[in-house]
Short mmCIF file of C-alpha atoms in Angstrom, two decimals:
data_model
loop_
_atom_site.label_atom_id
_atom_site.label_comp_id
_atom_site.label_asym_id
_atom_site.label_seq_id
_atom_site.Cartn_x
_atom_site.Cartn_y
_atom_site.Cartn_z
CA UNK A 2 -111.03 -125.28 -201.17
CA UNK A 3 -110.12 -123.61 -198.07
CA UNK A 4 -112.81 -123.01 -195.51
CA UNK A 5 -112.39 -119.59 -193.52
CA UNK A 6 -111.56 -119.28 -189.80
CA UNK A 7 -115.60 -118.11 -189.26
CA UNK A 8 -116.96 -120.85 -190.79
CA UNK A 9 -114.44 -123.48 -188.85
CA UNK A 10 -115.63 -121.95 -185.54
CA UNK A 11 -118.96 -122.63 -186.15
CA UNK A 12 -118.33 -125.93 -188.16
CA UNK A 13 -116.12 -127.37 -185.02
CA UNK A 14 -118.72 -126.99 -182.56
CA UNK A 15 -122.07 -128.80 -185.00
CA UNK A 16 -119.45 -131.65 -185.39
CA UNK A 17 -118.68 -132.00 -181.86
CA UNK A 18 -121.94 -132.06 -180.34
CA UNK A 19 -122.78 -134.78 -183.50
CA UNK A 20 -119.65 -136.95 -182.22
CA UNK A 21 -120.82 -136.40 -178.68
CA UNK A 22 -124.33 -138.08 -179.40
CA UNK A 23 -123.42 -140.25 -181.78
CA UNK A 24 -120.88 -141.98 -179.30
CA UNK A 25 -123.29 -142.13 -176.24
CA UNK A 26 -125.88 -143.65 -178.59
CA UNK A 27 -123.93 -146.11 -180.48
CA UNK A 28 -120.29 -146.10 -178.82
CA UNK A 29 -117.33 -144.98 -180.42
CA UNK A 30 -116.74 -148.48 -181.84
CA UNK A 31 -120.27 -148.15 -183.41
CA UNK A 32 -119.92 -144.72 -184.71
CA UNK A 33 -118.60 -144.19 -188.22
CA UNK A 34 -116.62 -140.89 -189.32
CA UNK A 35 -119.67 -141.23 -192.21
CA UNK A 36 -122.21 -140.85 -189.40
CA UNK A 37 -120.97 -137.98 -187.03
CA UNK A 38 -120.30 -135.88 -191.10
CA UNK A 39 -123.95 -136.19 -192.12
CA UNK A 40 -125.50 -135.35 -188.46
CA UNK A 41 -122.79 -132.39 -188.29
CA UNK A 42 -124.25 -131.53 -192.02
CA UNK A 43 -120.80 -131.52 -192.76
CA UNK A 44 -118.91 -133.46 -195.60
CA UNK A 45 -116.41 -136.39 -193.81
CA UNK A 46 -113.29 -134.94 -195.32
CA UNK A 47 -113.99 -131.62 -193.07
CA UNK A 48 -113.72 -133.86 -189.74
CA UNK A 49 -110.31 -134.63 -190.98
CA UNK A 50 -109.30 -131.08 -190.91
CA UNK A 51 -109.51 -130.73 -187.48
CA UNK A 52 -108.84 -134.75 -186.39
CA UNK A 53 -106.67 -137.59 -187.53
CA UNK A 54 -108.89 -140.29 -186.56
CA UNK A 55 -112.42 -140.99 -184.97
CA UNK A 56 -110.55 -142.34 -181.85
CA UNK A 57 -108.46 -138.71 -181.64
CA UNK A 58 -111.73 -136.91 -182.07
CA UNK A 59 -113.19 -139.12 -179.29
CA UNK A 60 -110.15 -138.85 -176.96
CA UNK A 61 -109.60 -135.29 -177.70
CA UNK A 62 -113.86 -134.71 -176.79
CA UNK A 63 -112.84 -136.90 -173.32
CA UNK A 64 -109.81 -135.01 -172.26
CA UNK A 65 -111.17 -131.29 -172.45
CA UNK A 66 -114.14 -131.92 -170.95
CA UNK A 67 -112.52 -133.43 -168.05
CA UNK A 68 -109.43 -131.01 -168.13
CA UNK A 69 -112.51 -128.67 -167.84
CA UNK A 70 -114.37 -130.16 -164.78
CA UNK A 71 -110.68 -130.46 -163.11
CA UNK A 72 -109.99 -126.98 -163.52
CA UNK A 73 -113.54 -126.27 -161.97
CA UNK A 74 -113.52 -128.09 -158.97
CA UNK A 75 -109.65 -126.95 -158.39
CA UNK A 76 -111.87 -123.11 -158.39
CA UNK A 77 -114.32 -124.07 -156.30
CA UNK A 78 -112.54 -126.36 -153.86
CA UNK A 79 -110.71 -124.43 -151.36
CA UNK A 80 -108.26 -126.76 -148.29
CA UNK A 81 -109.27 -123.59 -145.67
CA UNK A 82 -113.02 -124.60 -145.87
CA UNK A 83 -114.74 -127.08 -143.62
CA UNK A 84 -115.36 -130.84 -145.44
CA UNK A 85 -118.93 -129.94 -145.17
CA UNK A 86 -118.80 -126.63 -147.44
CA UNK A 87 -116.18 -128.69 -149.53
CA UNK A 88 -118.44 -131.49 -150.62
CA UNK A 89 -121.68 -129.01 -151.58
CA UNK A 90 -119.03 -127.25 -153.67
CA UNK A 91 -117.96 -130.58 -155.62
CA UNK A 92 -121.24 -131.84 -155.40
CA UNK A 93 -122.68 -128.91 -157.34
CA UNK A 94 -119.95 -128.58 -159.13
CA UNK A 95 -120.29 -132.10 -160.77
CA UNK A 96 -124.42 -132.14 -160.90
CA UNK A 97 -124.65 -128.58 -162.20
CA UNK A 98 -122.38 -130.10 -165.24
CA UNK A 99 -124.25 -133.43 -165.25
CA UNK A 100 -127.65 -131.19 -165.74
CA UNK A 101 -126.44 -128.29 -168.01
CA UNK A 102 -124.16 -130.95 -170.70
CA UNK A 103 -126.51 -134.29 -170.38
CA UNK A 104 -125.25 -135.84 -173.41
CA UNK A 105 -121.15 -134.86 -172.83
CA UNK A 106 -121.20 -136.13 -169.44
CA UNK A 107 -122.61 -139.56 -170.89
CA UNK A 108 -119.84 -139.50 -173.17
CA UNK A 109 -117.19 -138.76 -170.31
CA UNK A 110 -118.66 -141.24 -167.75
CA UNK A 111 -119.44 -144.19 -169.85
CA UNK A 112 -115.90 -143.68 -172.39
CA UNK A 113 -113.50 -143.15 -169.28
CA UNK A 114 -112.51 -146.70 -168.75
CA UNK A 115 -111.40 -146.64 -172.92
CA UNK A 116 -109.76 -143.23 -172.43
CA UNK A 117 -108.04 -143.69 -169.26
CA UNK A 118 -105.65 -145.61 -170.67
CA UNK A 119 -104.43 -142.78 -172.66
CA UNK A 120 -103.76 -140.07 -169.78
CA UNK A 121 -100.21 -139.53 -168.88
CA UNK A 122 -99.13 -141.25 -165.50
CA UNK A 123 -99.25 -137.59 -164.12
CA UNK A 124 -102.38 -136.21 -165.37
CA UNK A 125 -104.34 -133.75 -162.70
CA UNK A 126 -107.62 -136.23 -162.57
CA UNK A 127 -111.12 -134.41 -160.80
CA UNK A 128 -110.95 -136.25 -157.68
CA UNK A 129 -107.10 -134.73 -157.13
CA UNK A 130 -109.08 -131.51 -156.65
CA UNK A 131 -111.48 -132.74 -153.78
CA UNK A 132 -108.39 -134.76 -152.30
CA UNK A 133 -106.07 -131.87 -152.18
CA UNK A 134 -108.85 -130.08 -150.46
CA UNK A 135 -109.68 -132.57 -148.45
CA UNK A 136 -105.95 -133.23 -147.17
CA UNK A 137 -106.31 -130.57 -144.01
CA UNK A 138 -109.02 -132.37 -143.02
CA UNK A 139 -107.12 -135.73 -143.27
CA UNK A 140 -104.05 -134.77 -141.67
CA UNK A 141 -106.56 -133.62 -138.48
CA UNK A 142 -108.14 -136.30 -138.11
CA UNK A 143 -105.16 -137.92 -138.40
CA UNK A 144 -105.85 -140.20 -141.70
CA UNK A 145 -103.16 -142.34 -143.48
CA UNK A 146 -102.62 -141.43 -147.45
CA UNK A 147 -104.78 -144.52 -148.00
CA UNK A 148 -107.50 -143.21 -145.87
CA UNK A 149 -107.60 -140.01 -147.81
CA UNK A 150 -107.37 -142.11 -150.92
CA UNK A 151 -110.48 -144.31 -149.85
CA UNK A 152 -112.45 -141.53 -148.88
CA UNK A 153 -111.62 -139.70 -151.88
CA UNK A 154 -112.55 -142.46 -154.00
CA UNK A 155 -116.06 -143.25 -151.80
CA UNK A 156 -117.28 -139.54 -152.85
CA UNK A 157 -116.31 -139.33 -156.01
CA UNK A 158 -117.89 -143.15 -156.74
CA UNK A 159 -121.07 -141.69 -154.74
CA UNK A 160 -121.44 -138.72 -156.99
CA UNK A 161 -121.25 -140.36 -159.99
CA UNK A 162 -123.50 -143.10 -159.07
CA UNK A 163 -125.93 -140.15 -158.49
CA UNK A 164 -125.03 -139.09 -162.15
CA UNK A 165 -125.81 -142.61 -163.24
CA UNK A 166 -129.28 -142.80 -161.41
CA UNK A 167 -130.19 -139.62 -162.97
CA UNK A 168 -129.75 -140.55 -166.67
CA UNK A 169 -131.85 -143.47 -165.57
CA UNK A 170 -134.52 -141.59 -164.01
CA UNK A 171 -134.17 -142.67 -160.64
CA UNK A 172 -133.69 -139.50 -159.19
CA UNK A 173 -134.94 -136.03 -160.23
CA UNK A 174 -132.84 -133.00 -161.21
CA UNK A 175 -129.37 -133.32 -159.35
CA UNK A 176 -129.08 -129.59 -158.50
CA UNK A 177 -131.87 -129.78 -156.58
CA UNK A 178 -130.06 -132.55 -154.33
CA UNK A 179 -126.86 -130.97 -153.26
CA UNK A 180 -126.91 -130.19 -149.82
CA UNK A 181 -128.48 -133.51 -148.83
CA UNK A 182 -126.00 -135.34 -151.10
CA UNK A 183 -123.70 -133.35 -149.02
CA UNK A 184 -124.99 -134.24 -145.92
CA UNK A 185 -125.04 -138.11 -146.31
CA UNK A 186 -121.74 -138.48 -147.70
CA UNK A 187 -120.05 -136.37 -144.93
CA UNK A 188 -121.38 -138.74 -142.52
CA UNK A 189 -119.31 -141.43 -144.49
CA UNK A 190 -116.36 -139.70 -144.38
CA UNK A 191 -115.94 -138.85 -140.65
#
């Protein structure tokens, strides 16, 4: 039985978001192609139609949501800007996703360390966003590559720790916390 192009578009996305919560809940390790079929009301031999594996559906759910943050922050990063303006842009940027995808940001930050691994040596990561914007800056200030690197890597570990105290209630709604976000960690990088 064939199932039409309509009823894949809306069958793609129900199995999806039932991966996506399955994994933060239980892992991928934990999560059975069995388990992410009945939550997606689906029957398992559909997920197979669209992914090899559970690991290719996981990778797969990894890489285009961070292709997708990349490609956001490359919009709204600009290297004419001042750091200041730079940061609130990445900062909101980041929490605005955090607070409108809860559950798919989970999945990204707690599965990168198992999905890494699988990027291509040359892959265009987030943080190469903020450090290409950042690299006028740098270069006035007269920073070595590693300096950039550092500082690139002290945001981008700051942000997410924000991310990380929000799913643990330890700080309220992240969008509301931008500019002083902003403000603290451009005092780090001067």
């Amino acid at each position: 039985m064939r199932i039409d192009a309509r009823k894949a578009r809306t069958l793609l996305p129900r199995i999806l978001a039932a991966a996506t919560r399955l994994f933060v809940e239980k892992g991928v390790e934990g999560t059975t192609t069995r388990a992410i079929a009945e939550a997606a009301g689906v029957a398992e031999g559909t997920l197979y139609r669209h992914f090899r594996s559970k690991d290719e559906l996981a990778f797969t759910l990894y890489r285009e949501n961070l292709d997708e943050l990349t490609d956001r922050l490359f919009a709204a990063l600009q290297p004419d800007r001042p750091l200041r303006a730079n940061l609130e842009a990445l900062i909101r940027v980041i929490f605005t996703s955090y607070e409108e995808e809860p559950m798919l940001s989970r999945f990204v930050l707690f599965s990168q360390f198992q999905q890494l691994r699988r990027l291509p040596r040359d892959y265009r990561f987030p943080s190469d966003a903020f450090r290409t914007a950042l690299a006028p800056t740098a270069a006035k200030r007269g920073w070595s590559e590693e300096g950039l690197a550092l500082t690139t890597a002290l945001v981008f570990g700051g942000v997410m720790r924000c991310i990380v105290f929000r799913i643990y209630n330890e700080l309220p709604d992240l969008r509301t916390l931008v500019v002083e976000t902003a403000r603290r960690l451009e005092r780090l990088a001067r």
